[in-house]
Amino acid sequence: MADQRRCHLQAEIVQSNEPDEFRRRHCSDLEASIRFASQILELESERESFVS
């Protein structure tokens, strides 16, 4: 839920005269980045627990 809110805020920050298509694309790119980052963090924590 927080990710969606952050995404919405990012879309709002993009100037309001930009086309909606641009805002939608920007928003979905941001969501993909957030998912990718959280996957990396999960892998890192798994690796650390495996090593120790």
XYZ file of C-alpha atoms in Angstrom:
52
model
C 0.000 0.000 0.000
C 2.840 2.374 0.860
C 4.422 1.634 -2.532
C 1.215 2.677 -4.303
C 1.051 5.886 -2.294
C 4.687 6.712 -3.064
C 4.051 5.974 -6.723
C 1.039 8.268 -6.709
C 3.076 11.041 -5.086
C 5.794 10.647 -7.726
C 3.181 10.927 -10.462
C 1.828 14.081 -8.807
C 5.312 15.606 -8.659
C 5.654 15.215 -12.430
C 4.337 18.457 -13.884
C 0.580 18.444 -14.283
C 0.784 19.584 -17.921
C 2.607 16.386 -18.890
C 0.476 13.842 -20.774
C -1.223 11.182 -18.649
C 0.569 8.481 -20.645
C 3.925 9.806 -19.475
C 2.775 9.875 -15.839
C 1.443 6.312 -16.069
C 4.661 5.021 -17.612
C 6.772 6.847 -15.021
C 4.652 5.399 -12.241
C 4.909 1.799 -13.473
C 8.690 2.177 -13.930
C 8.899 3.340 -10.325
C 6.848 0.367 -9.113
C 9.086 -2.036 -11.039
C 12.174 -0.438 -9.480
C 10.689 -0.789 -5.998
C 9.877 -4.478 -6.599
C 13.362 -5.111 -7.999
C 15.029 -3.416 -5.023
C 12.974 -5.387 -2.503
C 13.852 -8.654 -4.279
C 17.552 -7.776 -4.047
C 17.184 -7.008 -0.336
C 15.490 -10.376 0.212
C 18.295 -12.195 -1.612
C 20.914 -10.311 0.407
C 19.290 -11.237 3.726
C 18.928 -14.881 2.625
C 22.595 -14.971 1.665
C 23.649 -13.455 5.000
C 21.595 -15.968 6.987
C 23.063 -18.795 4.871
C 26.649 -17.621 5.427
C 26.309 -17.192 9.202
